[in-house]
PDB file of C-alpha atoms and ligand atoms in Angstrom:
ATOM      1  CA  UNK A  21     156.215  15.189-170.405  1.00 56.00           C
ATOM      2  CA  UNK A  22     159.930  15.709-170.838  1.00 61.00           C
ATOM      3  CA  UNK A  23     159.426  17.126-174.345  1.00 59.00           C
ATOM      4  CA  UNK A  24     157.124  19.792-172.922  1.00 59.00           C
ATOM      5  CA  UNK A  25     159.780  20.822-170.411  1.00 63.00           C
ATOM      6  CA  UNK A  26     162.235  21.625-173.183  1.00 66.00           C
ATOM      7  CA  UNK A  27     159.912  24.172-174.820  1.00 74.00           C
ATOM      8  CA  UNK A  28     160.118  27.890-174.141  1.00 93.00           C
ATOM      9  CA  UNK A  29     156.406  28.180-173.393  1.00 96.00           C
ATOM     10  CA  UNK A  30     153.684  25.817-172.233  1.00 98.00           C
ATOM     11  CA  UNK A  31     149.908  26.291-172.144  1.00 97.00           C
ATOM     12  CA  UNK A  32     148.205  24.697-169.135  1.00 98.00           C
ATOM     13  CA  UNK A  33     144.403  24.144-169.231  1.00 98.00           C
ATOM     14  CA  UNK A  34     142.386  24.433-166.001  1.00 98.00           C
ATOM     15  CA  UNK A  35     138.735  23.350-165.772  1.00 98.00           C
ATOM     16  CA  UNK A  36     138.250  22.969-161.989  1.00 98.00           C
ATOM     17  CA  UNK A  37     139.941  24.724-159.069  1.00 98.00           C
ATOM     18  CA  UNK A  38     142.806  25.839-161.324  1.00 98.00           C
ATOM     19  CA  UNK A  39     140.336  28.343-162.780  1.00 98.00           C
ATOM     20  CA  UNK A  40     140.226  30.373-159.560  1.00 97.00           C
ATOM     21  CA  UNK A  41     143.504  29.176-158.021  1.00 98.00           C
ATOM     22  CA  UNK A  42     146.142  28.067-160.587  1.00 98.00           C
ATOM     23  CA  UNK A  43     148.865  28.202-157.937  1.00 98.00           C
ATOM     24  CA  UNK A  44     151.745  28.660-160.441  1.00 98.00           C
ATOM     25  CA  UNK A  45     153.191  31.764-162.132  1.00 98.00           C
ATOM     26  CA  UNK A  46     151.942  32.421-165.673  1.00 98.00           C
ATOM     27  CA  UNK A  47     152.429  35.225-168.203  1.00 98.00           C
ATOM     28  CA  UNK A  48     148.936  35.363-169.702  1.00 97.00           C
ATOM     29  CA  UNK A  49     145.608  33.534-169.617  1.00 97.00           C
ATOM     30  CA  UNK A  50     142.658  33.094-171.992  1.00 96.00           C
ATOM     31  CA  UNK A  51     139.188  31.640-171.825  1.00 96.00           C
ATOM     32  CA  UNK A  52     139.225  28.359-173.724  1.00 97.00           C
ATOM     33  CA  UNK A  53     137.444  25.105-174.593  1.00 97.00           C
ATOM     34  CA  UNK A  54     138.882  21.583-174.445  1.00 97.00           C
ATOM     35  CA  UNK A  55     137.459  19.809-177.494  1.00 94.00           C
ATOM     36  CA  UNK A  56     136.128  16.270-177.107  1.00 96.00           C
ATOM     37  CA  UNK A  57     135.991  16.323-173.320  1.00 97.00           C
ATOM     38  CA  UNK A  58     133.199  16.704-170.738  1.00 98.00           C
ATOM     39  CA  UNK A  59     133.669  17.929-167.156  1.00 98.00           C
ATOM     40  CA  UNK A  60     132.319  15.649-164.461  1.00 98.00           C
ATOM     41  CA  UNK A  61     132.498  15.751-160.650  1.00 98.00           C
ATOM     42  CA  UNK A  62     133.595  12.103-160.594  1.00 98.00           C
ATOM     43  CA  UNK A  63     137.006  12.250-158.936  1.00 98.00           C
ATOM     44  CA  UNK A  64     137.220  11.478-155.228  1.00 98.00           C
ATOM     45  CA  UNK A  65     139.522  13.527-153.067  1.00 98.00           C
ATOM     46  CA  UNK A  66     140.775  12.674-149.566  1.00 98.00           C
ATOM     47  CA  UNK A  67     143.034  15.705-149.069  1.00 97.00           C
ATOM     48  CA  UNK A  68     141.893  19.105-150.402  1.00 97.00           C
ATOM     49  CA  UNK A  69     138.101  18.636-150.100  1.00 98.00           C
ATOM     50  CA  UNK A  70     137.614  15.355-148.274  1.00 98.00           C
ATOM     51  CA  UNK A  71     139.264  12.769-146.027  1.00 98.00           C
ATOM     52  CA  UNK A  72     139.695   8.997-145.854  1.00 97.00           C
ATOM     53  CA  UNK A  73     136.335   8.613-144.068  1.00 97.00           C
ATOM     54  CA  UNK A  74     134.357  10.740-146.534  1.00 97.00           C
ATOM     55  CA  UNK A  75     136.116  11.602-149.810  1.00 98.00           C
ATOM     56  CA  UNK A  76     135.062  14.841-151.459  1.00 98.00           C
ATOM     57  CA  UNK A  77     134.224  15.140-155.165  1.00 98.00           C
ATOM     58  CA  UNK A  78     136.332  17.285-157.512  1.00 98.00           C
ATOM     59  CA  UNK A  79     136.345  17.853-161.256  1.00 98.00           C
ATOM     60  CA  UNK A  80     137.820  15.591-163.876  1.00 98.00           C
ATOM     61  CA  UNK A  81     137.351  15.174-167.646  1.00 98.00           C
ATOM     62  CA  UNK A  82     135.809  12.243-169.483  1.00 98.00           C
ATOM     63  CA  UNK A  83     136.316  11.730-173.217  1.00 97.00           C
ATOM     64  CA  UNK A  84     133.102  12.564-175.103  1.00 96.00           C
ATOM     65  CA  UNK A  85     133.509  13.183-178.839  1.00 94.00           C
ATOM     66  CA  UNK A  86     130.649  15.705-179.251  1.00 93.00           C
ATOM     67  CA  UNK A  87     131.427  17.646-176.056  1.00 95.00           C
ATOM     68  CA  UNK A  88     133.654  20.518-175.021  1.00 96.00           C
ATOM     69  CA  UNK A  89     134.691  21.780-171.618  1.00 98.00           C
ATOM     70  CA  UNK A  90     135.093  25.466-170.880  1.00 98.00           C
ATOM     71  CA  UNK A  91     137.950  26.661-168.716  1.00 98.00           C
ATOM     72  CA  UNK A  92     141.057  28.816-168.722  1.00 98.00           C
ATOM     73  CA  UNK A  93     144.450  28.284-170.366  1.00 98.00           C
ATOM     74  CA  UNK A  94     147.498  29.754-168.679  1.00 98.00           C
ATOM     75  CA  UNK A  95     150.720  30.366-170.653  1.00 97.00           C
ATOM     76  CA  UNK A  96     153.914  29.666-168.753  1.00 98.00           C
ATOM     77  CA  UNK A  97     157.087  31.077-170.327  1.00 97.00           C
ATOM     78  CA  UNK A  98     160.662  29.956-169.759  1.00 96.00           C
ATOM     79  CA  UNK A  99     162.129  26.583-168.834  1.00 95.00           C
ATOM     80  CA  UNK A 100     162.460  27.391-165.116  1.00 96.00           C
ATOM     81  CA  UNK A 101     158.861  28.596-164.790  1.00 97.00           C
ATOM     82  CA  UNK A 102     157.611  25.574-166.745  1.00 97.00           C
ATOM     83  CA  UNK A 103     159.573  23.138-164.581  1.00 97.00           C
ATOM     84  CA  UNK A 104     158.265  24.872-161.428  1.00 98.00           C
ATOM     85  CA  UNK A 105     154.654  24.753-162.658  1.00 98.00           C
ATOM     86  CA  UNK A 106     154.889  21.077-163.637  1.00 98.00           C
ATOM     87  CA  UNK A 107     156.473  20.143-160.297  1.00 98.00           C
ATOM     88  CA  UNK A 108     153.682  22.028-158.498  1.00 98.00           C
ATOM     89  CA  UNK A 109     150.990  20.196-160.503  1.00 98.00           C
ATOM     90  CA  UNK A 110     152.690  16.856-159.763  1.00 98.00           C
ATOM     91  CA  UNK A 111     152.264  17.535-156.049  1.00 97.00           C
ATOM     92  CA  UNK A 112     148.750  19.060-156.274  1.00 97.00           C
ATOM     93  CA  UNK A 113     147.222  16.823-158.958  1.00 98.00           C
ATOM     94  CA  UNK A 114     149.271  13.784-159.938  1.00 97.00           C
ATOM     95  CA  UNK A 115     149.702  12.784-156.281  1.00 96.00           C
ATOM     96  CA  UNK A 116     145.892  12.857-156.003  1.00 96.00           C
ATOM     97  CA  UNK A 117     145.050  10.458-158.805  1.00 97.00           C
ATOM     98  CA  UNK A 118     145.372  12.680-161.904  1.00 98.00           C
ATOM     99  CA  UNK A 119     147.558  12.063-164.956  1.00 98.00           C
ATOM    100  CA  UNK A 120     149.084  14.592-167.357  1.00 98.00           C
ATOM    101  CA  UNK A 121     147.429  14.745-170.791  1.00 97.00           C
ATOM    102  CA  UNK A 122     148.014  17.021-173.799  1.00 97.00           C
ATOM    103  CA  UNK A 123     144.610  18.068-175.147  1.00 96.00           C
ATOM    104  CA  UNK A 124     143.475  20.260-178.078  1.00 95.00           C
ATOM    105  CA  UNK A 125     142.135  23.550-176.753  1.00 97.00           C
ATOM    106  CA  UNK A 126     140.297  26.252-178.673  1.00 97.00           C
ATOM    107  CA  UNK A 127     141.248  29.694-177.394  1.00 94.00           C
ATOM    108  CA  UNK A 128     138.422  32.213-177.386  1.00 76.00           C
ATOM    109  CA  UNK A 129     139.369  34.857-179.916  1.00 71.00           C
ATOM    110  CA  UNK A 130     139.973  38.375-178.639  1.00 68.00           C
ATOM    111  CA  UNK A 131     139.895  39.652-182.217  1.00 69.00           C
ATOM    112  CA  UNK A 132     137.108  42.061-183.181  1.00 70.00           C
ATOM    113  CA  UNK A 133     137.096  40.310-186.542  1.00 72.00           C
ATOM    114  CA  UNK A 134     134.246  37.816-186.063  1.00 70.00           C
ATOM    115  CA  UNK A 135     135.298  36.027-189.274  1.00 75.00           C
ATOM    116  CA  UNK A 136     138.723  35.177-187.807  1.00 75.00           C
ATOM    117  CA  UNK A 137     139.040  31.416-187.246  1.00 79.00           C
ATOM    118  CA  UNK A 138     139.529  30.483-183.542  1.00 80.00           C
ATOM    119  CA  UNK A 139     143.004  29.355-182.555  1.00 92.00           C
ATOM    120  CA  UNK A 140     143.475  25.717-181.521  1.00 95.00           C
ATOM    121  CA  UNK A 141     146.566  24.843-179.488  1.00 95.00           C
ATOM    122  CA  UNK A 142     147.753  21.810-177.530  1.00 96.00           C
ATOM    123  CA  UNK A 143     147.672  22.350-173.781  1.00 97.00           C
ATOM    124  CA  UNK A 144     148.803  20.334-170.786  1.00 98.00           C
ATOM    125  CA  UNK A 145     146.004  19.370-168.413  1.00 98.00           C
ATOM    126  CA  UNK A 146     145.460  16.900-165.571  1.00 98.00           C
ATOM    127  CA  UNK A 147     142.808  14.207-165.999  1.00 98.00           C
ATOM    128  CA  UNK A 148     141.719  11.702-163.334  1.00 98.00           C
ATOM    129  CA  UNK A 149     140.846   8.599-165.334  1.00 95.00           C
ATOM    130  CA  UNK A 150     138.565   5.730-164.278  1.00 97.00           C
ATOM    131  CA  UNK A 151     141.468   3.471-163.278  1.00 97.00           C
ATOM    132  CA  UNK A 152     142.801   5.673-160.488  1.00 98.00           C
ATOM    133  CA  UNK A 153     141.996   4.432-156.964  1.00 97.00           C
ATOM    134  CA  UNK A 154     140.244   7.646-155.916  1.00 98.00           C
ATOM    135  CA  UNK A 155     137.832   7.673-158.900  1.00 98.00           C
ATOM    136  CA  UNK A 156     134.196   7.655-157.744  1.00 98.00           C
ATOM    137  CA  UNK A 157     132.322   7.943-161.054  1.00 98.00           C
ATOM    138  CA  UNK A 158     128.622   8.816-161.453  1.00 98.00           C
ATOM    139  CA  UNK A 159     126.025   8.461-158.678  1.00 98.00           C
ATOM    140  CA  UNK A 160     122.536   9.687-157.821  1.00 98.00           C
ATOM    141  CA  UNK A 161     122.692  13.502-157.837  1.00 98.00           C
ATOM    142  CA  UNK A 162     120.887  13.869-154.461  1.00 98.00           C
ATOM    143  CA  UNK A 163     123.271  11.371-152.841  1.00 98.00           C
ATOM    144  CA  UNK A 164     126.292  13.163-154.331  1.00 98.00           C
ATOM    145  CA  UNK A 165     124.988  16.520-153.063  1.00 98.00           C
ATOM    146  CA  UNK A 166     124.474  15.193-149.531  1.00 98.00           C
ATOM    147  CA  UNK A 167     128.051  13.818-149.462  1.00 98.00           C
ATOM    148  CA  UNK A 168     129.467  17.070-150.913  1.00 98.00           C
ATOM    149  CA  UNK A 169     127.727  19.135-148.202  1.00 98.00           C
ATOM    150  CA  UNK A 170     129.331  16.968-145.499  1.00 98.00           C
ATOM    151  CA  UNK A 171     132.844  16.415-146.919  1.00 98.00           C
ATOM    152  CA  UNK A 172     135.677  18.817-146.135  1.00 98.00           C
ATOM    153  CA  UNK A 173     139.477  18.823-146.432  1.00 98.00           C
ATOM    154  CA  UNK A 174     142.549  21.034-145.934  1.00 98.00           C
ATOM    155  CA  UNK A 175     141.377  23.481-148.625  1.00 98.00           C
ATOM    156  CA  UNK A 176     137.893  23.781-147.074  1.00 98.00           C
ATOM    157  CA  UNK A 177     134.372  22.381-147.521  1.00 98.00           C
ATOM    158  CA  UNK A 178     133.647  20.329-150.640  1.00 98.00           C
ATOM    159  CA  UNK A 179     130.456  22.357-151.220  1.00 98.00           C
ATOM    160  CA  UNK A 180     132.599  25.530-151.463  1.00 98.00           C
ATOM    161  CA  UNK A 181     134.488  23.899-154.361  1.00 98.00           C
ATOM    162  CA  UNK A 182     131.279  23.101-156.269  1.00 98.00           C
ATOM    163  CA  UNK A 183     129.745  26.554-155.683  1.00 98.00           C
ATOM    164  CA  UNK A 184     133.028  28.350-156.526  1.00 98.00           C
ATOM    165  CA  UNK A 185     133.332  26.404-159.772  1.00 98.00           C
ATOM    166  CA  UNK A 186     129.731  27.038-160.840  1.00 98.00           C
ATOM    167  CA  UNK A 187     129.916  30.749-159.991  1.00 98.00           C
ATOM    168  CA  UNK A 188     133.279  31.240-161.751  1.00 98.00           C
ATOM    169  CA  UNK A 189     132.037  29.507-164.906  1.00 98.00           C
ATOM    170  CA  UNK A 190     128.840  31.595-165.032  1.00 98.00           C
ATOM    171  CA  UNK A 191     130.954  34.773-164.760  1.00 98.00           C
ATOM    172  CA  UNK A 192     133.457  33.663-167.425  1.00 98.00           C
ATOM    173  CA  UNK A 193     130.964  31.970-169.790  1.00 97.00           C
ATOM    174  CA  UNK A 194     127.522  33.528-169.155  1.00 97.00           C
ATOM    175  CA  UNK A 195     126.036  31.930-172.279  1.00 96.00           C
ATOM    176  CA  UNK A 196     127.348  28.399-171.667  1.00 97.00           C
ATOM    177  CA  UNK A 197     125.403  25.493-170.165  1.00 96.00           C
ATOM    178  CA  UNK A 198     126.854  22.732-168.016  1.00 97.00           C
ATOM    179  CA  UNK A 199     123.895  20.559-167.067  1.00 97.00           C
ATOM    180  CA  UNK A 200     125.908  18.153-164.913  1.00 98.00           C
ATOM    181  CA  UNK A 201     127.569  20.852-162.788  1.00 98.00           C
ATOM    182  CA  UNK A 202     124.635  23.270-162.511  1.00 98.00           C
ATOM    183  CA  UNK A 203     122.167  20.514-161.584  1.00 98.00           C
ATOM    184  CA  UNK A 204     124.601  19.290-158.903  1.00 98.00           C
ATOM    185  CA  UNK A 205     125.048  22.870-157.714  1.00 98.00           C
ATOM    186  CA  UNK A 206     121.284  23.269-157.221  1.00 98.00           C
ATOM    187  CA  UNK A 207     121.068  20.057-155.194  1.00 98.00           C
ATOM    188  CA  UNK A 208     124.088  21.132-153.110  1.00 98.00           C
ATOM    189  CA  UNK A 209     122.329  24.434-152.325  1.00 98.00           C
ATOM    190  CA  UNK A 210     119.173  22.536-151.285  1.00 98.00           C
ATOM    191  CA  UNK A 211     121.177  20.048-149.176  1.00 97.00           C
ATOM    192  CA  UNK A 212     123.051  22.939-147.496  1.00 96.00           C
ATOM    193  CA  UNK A 213     119.767  24.512-146.370  1.00 95.00           C
ATOM    194  CA  UNK A 214     118.492  21.169-145.076  1.00 91.00           C
ATOM    195  CA  UNK A 215     121.773  20.220-143.303  1.00 85.00           C
TER     196      UNK A 215
HETATM  197  N1  GSH B 317     142.628  19.313-162.980  1.00 79.58           N
HETATM  198  C1  GSH B 317     141.444  20.121-162.746  1.00 79.58           C
HETATM  199  C2  GSH B 317     140.931  19.936-161.342  1.00 79.58           C
HETATM  200  C3  GSH B 317     141.946  20.404-160.363  1.00 79.58           C
HETATM  201  C4  GSH B 317     141.413  20.261-158.972  1.00 79.58           C
HETATM  202  O1  GSH B 317     140.356  20.788-158.647  1.00 79.58           O
HETATM  203  N2  GSH B 317     142.185  19.533-158.175  1.00 79.58           N
HETATM  204  C5  GSH B 317     141.797  19.507-156.791  1.00 79.58           C
HETATM  205  C6  GSH B 317     142.093  18.212-156.123  1.00 79.58           C
HETATM  206  S1  GSH B 317     143.494  17.391-156.638  1.00 79.58           S
HETATM  207  C7  GSH B 317     142.440  20.711-156.145  1.00 79.58           C
HETATM  208  O2  GSH B 317     143.522  21.140-156.500  1.00 79.58           O
HETATM  209  N3  GSH B 317     141.748  21.306-155.240  1.00 79.58           N
HETATM  210  C8  GSH B 317     142.180  22.547-154.608  1.00 79.58           C
HETATM  211  C9  GSH B 317     140.930  23.078-153.945  1.00 79.58           C
HETATM  212  O3  GSH B 317     140.063  22.234-153.704  1.00 79.58           O
HETATM  213  O4  GSH B 317     140.815  24.298-153.716  1.00 79.58           O
HETATM  214  C10 GSH B 317     141.731  21.572-163.122  1.00 79.58           C
HETATM  215  O5  GSH B 317     142.461  21.703-164.099  1.00 79.58           O
HETATM  216  O6  GSH B 317     141.242  22.542-162.556  1.00 79.58           O
END
């Protein structure tokens, strides 16, 4: 991490709530894809979207060689802004079971030249791996939806997180699929009506 702090600019990749609420100052952002990673709602959370009695579920990444995860990269410029952003993510993410990872990210080209090769950069992201004590992993989708509809934390209901994420991704990436998230979203909508 220290080596990243000494650079003049740092790209930070968000694939969950950072998409709609990065929480740190940045100079520019781009739609992007993390290569070799899949987004899963497998991380438990007992603060923002859940509590000790009923943890909520938030997004993490699992390594999957033939997958990619869509999201947003934010460029932070200047040592002070980088240090501030990293300290913020330590409190928001690392303290909740995530670890910093540098991942290859393909930035969606803004060039009108469709033959231009996409740009791949290394970006800092936060991944909650299987070893962290809050990790929940996979479960039956109906059971997960029922728990998500009930769980809530200081940032609000867990179901709001899932619906926000699905809606933001459909707006940003209208042609992309995310079977895991969109199937969970549908079951959360059904469970909300039945609650
Ligand atoms: N690291 C992912 C997930 C971040 C995330 O959703 N973290 C949760 C729990 S640590 C959070 O900040 N939640 C704020 C909220 O629920 O609005 C990202 O890059 O977006």
